[in-house]
XYZ file of C-alpha atoms in Angstrom:
597
model
C -3.451 0.556 -46.345
C -6.843 -0.922 -46.613
C -7.363 -0.685 -50.362
C -7.083 -4.331 -51.283
C -9.470 -7.120 -49.962
C -7.294 -9.137 -47.728
C -8.751 -11.759 -45.187
C -7.560 -11.728 -41.590
C -5.485 -14.645 -40.662
C -6.928 -15.029 -37.198
C -9.509 -13.501 -34.934
C -9.518 -13.832 -30.977
C -10.499 -12.147 -27.844
C -7.954 -9.982 -25.779
C -7.328 -11.209 -22.293
C -7.754 -8.803 -19.528
C -3.964 -8.048 -19.266
C -3.871 -7.429 -23.004
C -6.981 -5.026 -22.792
C -5.139 -2.909 -20.178
C -1.942 -2.887 -22.170
C -3.779 -1.894 -25.223
C -5.517 0.965 -23.402
C -2.135 2.268 -21.966
C -0.801 2.122 -25.623
C -3.673 4.093 -26.736
C -3.346 6.667 -23.984
C 0.307 7.213 -24.869
C -0.469 7.480 -28.534
C -3.499 9.840 -28.009
C -2.319 12.047 -24.934
C -5.193 14.382 -25.261
C -7.820 11.541 -24.773
C -9.563 11.409 -21.437
C -10.619 8.295 -19.607
C -14.105 8.835 -20.988
C -12.853 9.066 -24.393
C -10.974 5.783 -24.122
C -14.118 4.136 -22.514
C -16.200 5.148 -25.635
C -13.867 3.310 -27.993
C -12.680 0.490 -25.606
C -15.477 -0.069 -23.227
C -14.247 -1.739 -20.141
C -17.025 -4.220 -19.660
C -17.227 -5.650 -23.121
C -14.992 -8.088 -25.105
C -12.388 -6.631 -27.393
C -11.336 -8.599 -30.228
C -8.128 -8.608 -32.471
C -7.908 -9.478 -35.980
C -4.525 -10.338 -37.425
C -3.743 -9.296 -41.045
C -0.626 -9.812 -43.106
C 2.225 -7.455 -42.722
C 1.637 -7.496 -38.924
C -1.351 -5.306 -39.050
C -3.594 -5.681 -36.071
C -7.322 -4.379 -35.958
C -9.026 -4.140 -32.423
C -12.731 -3.864 -32.321
C -15.826 -4.493 -30.017
C -16.922 -7.934 -30.279
C -19.801 -8.254 -32.822
C -19.671 -4.429 -33.515
C -17.220 -2.075 -35.052
C -13.523 -1.887 -35.409
C -12.081 0.833 -33.233
C -8.361 0.854 -33.428
C -5.652 -0.523 -35.873
C -1.916 -1.133 -35.472
C 0.153 -1.043 -38.590
C 3.428 -2.272 -37.262
C 1.862 -4.774 -34.531
C 3.919 -3.046 -31.766
C 1.818 -0.218 -30.762
C 4.155 2.417 -32.411
C 1.655 3.265 -35.310
C -1.763 2.798 -33.535
C -4.578 4.807 -35.103
C -8.348 5.023 -34.458
C -10.598 3.978 -37.093
C -13.136 6.469 -38.563
C -15.734 4.574 -36.443
C -13.829 5.518 -33.241
C -13.453 9.149 -34.464
C -17.142 9.299 -35.152
C -17.582 8.554 -31.201
C -14.875 10.934 -30.238
C -14.283 13.388 -33.169
C -11.454 15.317 -31.327
C -9.463 12.158 -30.526
C -6.833 13.616 -32.836
C -5.991 16.962 -34.179
C -7.229 17.473 -37.556
C -6.719 19.141 -40.978
C -9.615 20.723 -42.555
C -9.839 20.491 -46.363
C -10.519 23.689 -48.433
C -13.896 22.110 -49.551
C -15.864 19.109 -49.723
C -14.781 18.539 -53.367
C -11.245 17.601 -52.166
C -12.659 14.710 -50.079
C -13.435 13.019 -53.639
C -9.792 12.387 -53.867
C -9.100 11.128 -50.211
C -12.012 8.735 -50.584
C -10.293 7.518 -53.872
C -7.213 6.369 -51.936
C -4.930 9.435 -52.404
C -2.741 11.055 -49.722
C -3.525 14.559 -48.392
C -1.446 17.297 -50.146
C -0.897 20.618 -48.705
C -2.585 22.411 -51.541
C -5.875 20.867 -50.455
C -5.685 22.047 -46.785
C -7.627 25.142 -45.601
C -5.082 27.379 -43.619
C -6.570 29.381 -40.882
C -5.843 33.185 -40.416
C -3.387 32.449 -37.662
C -1.290 30.099 -39.810
C -0.629 26.541 -39.677
C -0.660 24.799 -36.328
C 2.332 23.184 -34.823
C 3.021 19.515 -35.674
C 5.885 17.136 -36.127
C 6.688 14.539 -38.777
C 5.220 11.124 -38.008
C 2.350 12.396 -35.756
C -1.318 10.982 -36.196
C -3.724 13.345 -37.530
C -7.257 13.175 -38.937
C -8.951 14.892 -41.790
C -12.177 16.754 -41.815
C -14.518 18.667 -44.169
C -15.551 22.153 -43.514
C -18.809 22.248 -41.723
C -18.780 18.628 -40.745
C -17.554 17.546 -37.334
C -17.065 13.741 -38.281
C -13.513 12.840 -39.619
C -13.113 11.164 -42.820
C -9.510 9.661 -42.583
C -6.500 9.279 -40.486
C -2.950 9.261 -41.464
C 0.884 10.106 -40.474
C 2.270 13.549 -41.048
C 5.213 13.580 -43.578
C 6.961 16.818 -42.306
C 6.735 19.227 -39.519
C 4.901 22.582 -39.911
C 8.126 24.474 -40.125
C 9.389 22.261 -43.030
C 6.022 22.592 -44.608
C 6.384 26.279 -44.783
C 9.878 26.241 -45.876
C 8.448 24.113 -48.877
C 6.013 26.694 -49.668
C 3.152 24.398 -48.515
C 3.687 22.092 -51.321
C 3.886 18.354 -51.463
C 2.209 15.654 -49.367
C 1.027 16.612 -45.912
C -0.481 13.397 -44.614
C 0.183 9.800 -45.558
C -3.454 8.418 -45.379
C -3.572 5.055 -43.549
C -7.310 4.718 -43.393
C -10.233 6.445 -44.775
C -14.108 6.432 -45.056
C -15.140 3.802 -47.796
C -11.976 1.827 -47.738
C -12.121 -2.043 -46.862
C -11.603 -1.562 -43.164
C -14.551 0.746 -42.999
C -16.589 -1.818 -45.144
C -15.601 -4.653 -42.842
C -18.211 -3.490 -40.340
C -21.873 -4.815 -40.522
C -24.148 -2.041 -41.739
C -21.383 0.186 -43.110
C -22.605 3.210 -41.077
C -22.195 6.852 -41.686
C -22.375 9.564 -39.007
C -24.470 12.243 -40.635
C -26.285 13.446 -43.933
C -23.050 15.064 -45.280
C -21.373 11.496 -46.138
C -21.908 10.211 -49.570
C -20.466 7.374 -51.646
C -17.683 9.400 -53.315
C -17.618 12.440 -51.377
C -18.333 14.169 -48.011
C -19.793 17.580 -47.788
C -21.045 19.936 -44.863
C -23.718 18.332 -42.531
C -26.801 20.567 -42.897
C -27.716 19.810 -39.312
C -24.401 20.913 -37.983
C -24.036 23.772 -40.219
C -27.069 25.447 -38.667
C -25.382 25.150 -35.248
C -21.872 26.226 -36.138
C -21.109 28.140 -39.350
C -17.210 27.682 -39.245
C -14.797 24.824 -38.253
C -11.186 25.745 -38.154
C -8.760 23.912 -40.433
C -7.047 22.409 -37.486
C -8.864 22.025 -34.265
C -7.252 22.034 -30.734
C -8.234 18.850 -29.059
C -8.948 20.143 -25.888
C -11.242 22.945 -27.135
C -12.954 20.303 -29.447
C -14.204 18.256 -26.552
C -16.473 21.203 -25.349
C -18.148 21.157 -28.596
C -21.648 20.068 -28.116
C -22.108 19.315 -31.808
C -19.725 16.379 -31.661
C -21.472 13.211 -33.420
C -21.586 9.748 -31.879
C -22.161 7.253 -34.623
C -24.147 5.056 -32.341
C -26.703 7.759 -31.830
C -26.814 9.279 -35.361
C -26.690 6.721 -38.072
C -27.835 7.104 -41.563
C -27.238 4.879 -44.605
C -24.620 5.997 -47.129
C -25.858 7.499 -50.333
C -24.369 8.233 -53.678
C -23.572 11.854 -55.018
C -23.355 13.167 -58.306
C -20.541 14.967 -59.792
C -22.621 18.107 -60.099
C -22.208 18.378 -56.286
C -18.370 18.459 -56.847
C -18.816 21.325 -59.196
C -21.397 23.294 -57.094
C -20.049 22.702 -53.711
C -16.545 24.302 -54.491
C -18.102 27.944 -54.282
C -17.131 29.747 -51.233
C -16.125 26.562 -48.880
C -12.495 27.681 -49.005
C -12.970 31.362 -47.907
C -10.679 32.901 -45.405
C -12.457 33.762 -42.221
C -11.386 37.117 -41.034
C -12.540 38.996 -37.800
C -15.308 41.567 -38.579
C -16.930 43.959 -36.436
C -20.713 44.131 -36.220
C -22.823 47.066 -35.311
C -25.352 46.995 -32.523
C -27.940 46.958 -35.190
C -26.612 44.029 -36.873
C -26.264 42.133 -33.550
C -29.846 42.772 -32.634
C -30.990 41.730 -36.104
C -29.217 38.410 -35.862
C -30.628 37.764 -32.221
C -34.215 38.324 -33.737
C -33.429 35.887 -36.466
C -32.187 33.222 -34.053
C -35.528 33.279 -32.279
C -37.854 32.425 -35.194
C -41.143 30.717 -34.427
C -42.007 27.271 -36.153
C -44.328 29.187 -38.279
C -41.887 31.637 -39.435
C -39.412 28.915 -40.203
C -41.917 27.089 -42.281
C -42.683 30.268 -44.263
C -38.958 30.993 -44.706
C -38.454 27.411 -46.157
C -41.179 28.059 -48.684
C -39.763 31.336 -49.723
C -36.262 30.044 -49.955
C -37.395 27.165 -52.102
C -39.360 29.187 -54.556
C -36.331 31.650 -54.726
C -34.037 28.680 -55.574
C -36.467 27.386 -58.143
C -36.792 30.819 -59.866
C -33.015 31.582 -59.900
C -30.875 28.560 -59.463
C -32.422 25.371 -60.788
C -33.041 24.587 -64.346
C -34.874 21.747 -65.676
C -31.680 20.311 -67.235
C -30.350 19.988 -63.492
C -32.964 17.397 -62.778
C -33.281 15.025 -61.262
C -31.474 16.333 -58.192
C -30.794 14.733 -54.753
C -32.676 16.519 -51.867
C -29.343 17.048 -49.922
C -28.014 18.879 -52.990
C -31.078 20.892 -53.276
C -30.774 21.838 -49.506
C -26.997 22.635 -49.333
C -26.493 24.311 -52.757
C -29.668 25.886 -53.462
C -32.056 26.319 -50.514
C -29.385 27.634 -47.854
C -27.818 30.272 -50.155
C -31.326 31.770 -50.625
C -31.887 32.427 -46.943
C -31.564 36.192 -45.780
C -28.304 37.462 -44.367
C -27.703 36.472 -40.550
C -30.488 33.904 -40.716
C -29.798 30.242 -39.438
C -32.086 27.874 -41.304
C -32.657 24.648 -39.390
C -34.974 21.996 -40.758
C -35.383 20.285 -37.450
C -36.994 23.429 -36.068
C -39.616 23.470 -38.579
C -43.014 21.649 -38.219
C -41.705 19.015 -40.740
C -38.581 18.077 -38.785
C -37.003 16.316 -41.650
C -36.002 17.468 -45.243
C -37.741 14.508 -46.944
C -41.100 15.227 -45.199
C -40.864 18.835 -46.143
C -40.151 18.028 -49.741
C -43.027 15.454 -49.821
C -45.358 18.143 -48.475
C -44.265 20.524 -51.388
C -44.935 17.548 -53.757
C -48.456 16.943 -52.336
C -49.238 20.614 -53.207
C -48.320 20.080 -56.784
C -45.487 22.566 -56.847
C -42.813 20.032 -57.334
C -42.576 16.282 -57.921
C -40.272 14.121 -55.720
C -39.473 10.485 -55.623
C -37.390 8.315 -53.308
C -34.453 6.517 -54.651
C -34.752 2.912 -53.129
C -31.044 2.435 -53.625
C -29.827 5.581 -52.245
C -32.498 6.003 -49.667
C -32.762 9.664 -50.504
C -35.687 11.818 -51.824
C -34.908 13.315 -55.421
C -36.460 16.373 -56.779
C -37.836 15.104 -60.220
C -39.635 17.927 -61.830
C -40.983 21.636 -61.141
C -44.408 22.846 -61.973
C -43.536 26.204 -63.335
C -47.304 26.939 -63.922
C -48.157 26.368 -60.233
C -49.856 29.399 -58.590
C -47.295 29.545 -55.942
C -44.505 29.738 -58.584
C -46.215 32.100 -60.997
C -47.149 34.552 -58.122
C -43.927 34.569 -56.430
C -41.704 37.740 -57.076
C -38.112 36.661 -56.664
C -35.398 39.164 -55.817
C -31.747 39.343 -57.392
C -29.033 37.682 -55.311
C -27.143 40.181 -53.449
C -23.330 39.457 -53.277
C -20.976 40.512 -50.498
C -20.859 44.276 -49.675
C -17.128 44.475 -50.344
C -17.836 43.671 -53.926
C -20.945 45.834 -54.374
C -19.777 49.310 -53.639
C -16.868 51.573 -53.983
C -14.625 51.482 -50.904
C -12.801 54.249 -49.138
C -9.119 53.774 -48.453
C -7.154 55.302 -45.527
C -6.091 58.209 -47.495
C -9.601 59.159 -48.295
C -9.569 58.113 -52.055
C -11.851 55.544 -53.266
C -11.070 52.434 -55.102
C -13.542 51.091 -57.621
C -15.403 47.727 -57.354
C -13.178 44.730 -57.976
C -14.760 41.858 -60.047
C -13.067 38.548 -60.198
C -14.419 35.776 -62.483
C -13.262 32.348 -63.840
C -13.930 32.165 -67.619
C -13.363 29.636 -70.310
C -12.213 29.694 -73.890
C -13.103 26.841 -76.467
C -10.289 24.663 -77.346
C -9.705 22.467 -80.388
C -11.532 19.736 -78.543
C -14.858 21.537 -78.203
C -14.670 23.856 -81.121
C -16.888 21.629 -83.311
C -19.619 21.738 -80.674
C -19.577 25.571 -80.684
C -19.692 25.673 -84.403
C -22.629 23.354 -84.685
C -24.827 25.715 -82.598
C -23.381 28.874 -84.175
C -21.601 29.906 -81.039
C -18.368 32.034 -81.246
C -15.298 30.241 -80.673
C -13.143 33.211 -80.049
C -14.910 34.745 -77.045
C -14.837 33.820 -73.373
C -17.477 32.018 -71.488
C -18.646 31.651 -67.921
C -19.152 28.010 -66.704
C -22.995 28.282 -66.928
C -22.664 29.793 -70.466
C -20.386 26.979 -71.599
C -22.760 24.337 -70.079
C -25.665 26.032 -71.982
C -23.789 25.456 -75.258
C -23.230 21.784 -74.903
C -26.905 21.178 -73.842
C -28.043 23.338 -76.935
C -26.143 20.921 -79.164
C -27.776 17.895 -77.326
C -31.287 19.382 -77.840
C -30.394 20.295 -81.511
C -29.266 16.699 -82.217
C -31.916 15.117 -80.126
C -29.267 12.964 -78.018
C -31.468 12.600 -74.930
C -31.752 8.850 -74.361
C -35.386 7.986 -74.801
C -35.553 5.104 -72.195
C -33.613 7.092 -69.564
C -33.999 10.933 -69.789
C -31.196 11.323 -67.307
C -28.672 10.164 -69.739
C -27.235 11.665 -73.072
C -26.207 9.461 -76.052
C -22.922 10.288 -77.371
C -22.556 10.935 -81.150
C -19.402 11.007 -82.790
C -18.920 14.652 -82.548
C -19.723 15.057 -78.908
C -17.800 11.819 -77.941
C -14.663 13.251 -79.497
C -15.302 16.648 -77.717
C -15.358 14.825 -74.408
C -13.101 12.245 -74.599
C -10.581 12.255 -77.678
C -7.075 12.062 -76.286
C -8.278 11.494 -72.688
C -9.186 7.721 -73.023
C -6.297 5.230 -72.517
C -5.106 3.359 -75.534
C -7.005 0.351 -76.021
C -10.008 1.318 -73.832
C -13.386 1.706 -75.321
C -15.078 5.040 -75.668
C -18.138 5.589 -73.679
C -21.490 5.583 -75.607
C -23.545 7.684 -73.188
C -22.990 10.080 -70.377
C -25.290 11.199 -67.362
C -26.773 14.662 -67.687
C -25.266 15.762 -64.384
C -21.662 14.901 -65.591
C -22.014 16.534 -69.070
C -21.499 20.193 -68.233
C -18.442 19.666 -65.800
C -16.901 17.203 -68.384
C -17.389 19.660 -71.249
C -15.922 22.598 -69.257
C -12.979 20.567 -68.185
C -12.070 20.403 -71.920
C -12.014 24.169 -72.331
C -9.084 26.403 -71.489
C -9.509 27.935 -68.198
C -8.828 31.784 -67.790
C -9.646 34.456 -65.264
C -10.794 38.061 -65.638
C -10.040 40.768 -63.231
C -11.712 44.194 -63.563
C -11.662 47.425 -61.502
C -13.542 50.255 -63.279
C -12.443 50.595 -66.814
C -9.103 48.554 -65.966
C -9.664 44.952 -67.246
C -7.106 42.135 -67.390
C -7.725 38.588 -68.779
C -5.107 36.011 -68.113
C -4.546 32.337 -68.889
C -5.047 29.825 -66.103
C -6.773 29.811 -62.613
C -6.311 32.852 -60.511
C -3.558 33.041 -58.126
C -3.842 33.960 -54.579
C -2.522 36.859 -52.533
C 0.098 35.309 -50.197
C 0.673 37.035 -46.738
C 3.619 35.662 -44.513
C 4.954 36.939 -41.244
C 8.507 35.865 -40.071
C 10.996 36.754 -37.667
C 14.167 38.892 -38.688
C 17.211 39.799 -36.715
C 16.379 38.294 -33.355
C 12.786 38.996 -32.296
C 11.646 41.531 -34.908
C 8.748 40.583 -37.112
C 8.420 41.429 -40.769
C 5.475 40.827 -42.923
C 5.503 40.158 -46.689
C 2.739 40.250 -49.204
C 2.780 39.109 -52.856
C 0.503 38.194 -55.645
C -0.740 41.727 -55.823
C -0.680 42.041 -59.574
C -3.204 39.510 -60.151
C -5.779 41.861 -58.513
C -4.653 44.932 -60.269
C -2.844 46.311 -57.089
C 0.302 48.338 -57.678
C 2.936 47.382 -55.023
C 4.550 50.845 -54.790
C 1.091 52.579 -54.210
C 0.242 49.867 -51.604
C 3.370 50.225 -49.799
C 2.766 53.967 -49.346
C -0.815 53.327 -48.218
C 0.261 50.643 -45.644
C 3.112 52.923 -44.275
C 0.430 55.573 -43.235
C -2.043 52.940 -42.033
C 0.256 50.904 -39.818
C 2.627 53.882 -38.952
C 5.565 51.610 -39.848
C 8.269 51.351 -42.508
C 7.561 49.717 -45.905
C 9.327 48.855 -48.952
C 8.998 46.981 -52.231
C 11.382 44.170 -53.964
C 11.087 42.319 -57.074
C 10.423 38.544 -56.765
C 13.388 36.533 -57.765
C 12.855 34.834 -61.109
C 9.426 36.530 -61.622
C 9.917 39.538 -63.755
C 7.272 42.135 -63.196
C 6.046 40.664 -59.935
C 6.806 42.476 -56.730
C 6.326 42.096 -53.015
C 5.638 44.538 -50.223
C 7.523 44.224 -47.126
C 5.982 45.843 -43.934
C 7.898 46.171 -40.579
C 5.949 44.268 -37.834
C 3.467 41.485 -37.603
C 0.387 42.877 -39.258
C -0.781 39.661 -40.853
C -4.505 39.750 -39.719
C -5.042 43.486 -40.067
C -3.388 43.402 -43.680
C -5.523 40.564 -44.912
C -8.816 42.549 -43.422
C -7.476 45.711 -45.256
C -7.131 43.962 -48.679
C -10.551 42.561 -48.284
C -12.478 45.792 -46.894
C -10.591 48.541 -48.873
C -9.366 46.821 -52.195
C -12.234 44.300 -52.697
C -9.914 41.300 -52.752
C -12.277 38.279 -52.078
C -11.302 36.357 -48.980
C -11.021 33.033 -50.745
C -8.053 34.326 -52.595
C -5.879 35.344 -49.681
C -3.662 32.841 -47.898
C -1.855 33.683 -44.884
C 1.180 31.883 -43.296
C 2.610 32.852 -39.673
C 6.052 31.592 -39.504
C 6.625 33.300 -36.005
C 4.586 30.605 -34.235
C 6.264 27.629 -32.901
């Protein structure tokens, strides 16, 4: 909608009668909005202006401040809040939550929201109709990033298999409507130039945001962000964040019981003193420097260091909030570590962000620190006991990559095997070994790599449009991901001595509950073969566990693939059973409840 630079034809103040009419229209369009909500975006005692654009579009704003509403057809039928309005009242509209921050990269590029990019909660899709205004959020960040119109109802979406376009985006953060405001504010530290990730401050207060929030519940959330109270200048993010932030953000949240001991432990963690938090910060930093961060990853933005490396190193059950430390701010803490000589940091004057430049691996704190191995989720660490008393062996799921004809010359140049499979980190190491061997690091800018003919062909041959020039250099932070994207993706699933390697990304287990013959419920589960599960054995197991009838059937048009049908609505218990007793990672389970209206 606001992708092209178009000047407004006229700008004028609204009369008192027009302001009241606009408020009534907004109340009808956003029925869940309270009077206080409307006062926040249309203050009663200030001047409201309207800017007229081509194609009847009207933009309403607070005079001399921010645009708050826009009307696509000029008649109030398609009135939307701007992101500035949503940052003041985050729950003005119901919201879809993306599967991860990396998906926001496409939204900020002007793409519409597709159903595969939406995180579906355990209870299934919420109810919505075609043509309704909805917003878009990122997991762990309360501030919406876009608004648009639904293209179909939730019933139609389920019939379509959750494929196709979900939301026709009308306005988004970073478009020209957002840019028309003086200052171009952002609401929190999760907003960057080409991507939005979780807000580290919000994440410490709330570990989970549903994929679609109920507006009435949302208003009670004290973590709602007002842009007028929390403004930070926008910053740029590198593509490494896109690669790293993917892990774990789209995991399905399932109810899990906690023991009294675990609850007591969590309560103890929640009352850490300032000194204990300072000490824990230092431990997490040293753990990250030892296990996660390599010199080739530098320079690294402080926000990426925090979200992708520091937070994952905290102990289980611990909430780590930088504001509760003696430093209060991430930048001040990093500068204090720089003063001690452990690391070197520098402020990027353009991005207004502290960057990690180098690590002193000979520093006494670094050399004397004894790091521990990262512990994975319990369901993937030990053998599990199923309902009939037998045990299932640990399930391992990995994405792996095989060299393609594009990258084979790079592997051969460093004597790496072109016939084996590589993890993402191993594949990235291969290309950096080639860079080191050929001395391709740019001498005047150590953060960039010069592309020789072999490396250029490996990265871009066949991918550059005809008539376009091939790049002559690439940033270090983009090299690994670009190289991996030119390889063939496979996945490996192993349980004990049974191992399966298949081409393509791993498919999800799909669980669906629907009504059959009146009010009776039936639950279906498919995609079991991907995780080395036998449909007949699982059907027998579930029959005993849920005390109900079960059967199996071959999926139409998919030879060798079966689904299990279970009598009754056992959608949540079934998902939990697959996680706890068969080790299926939660992020690979999708649930759809077609019984909810």
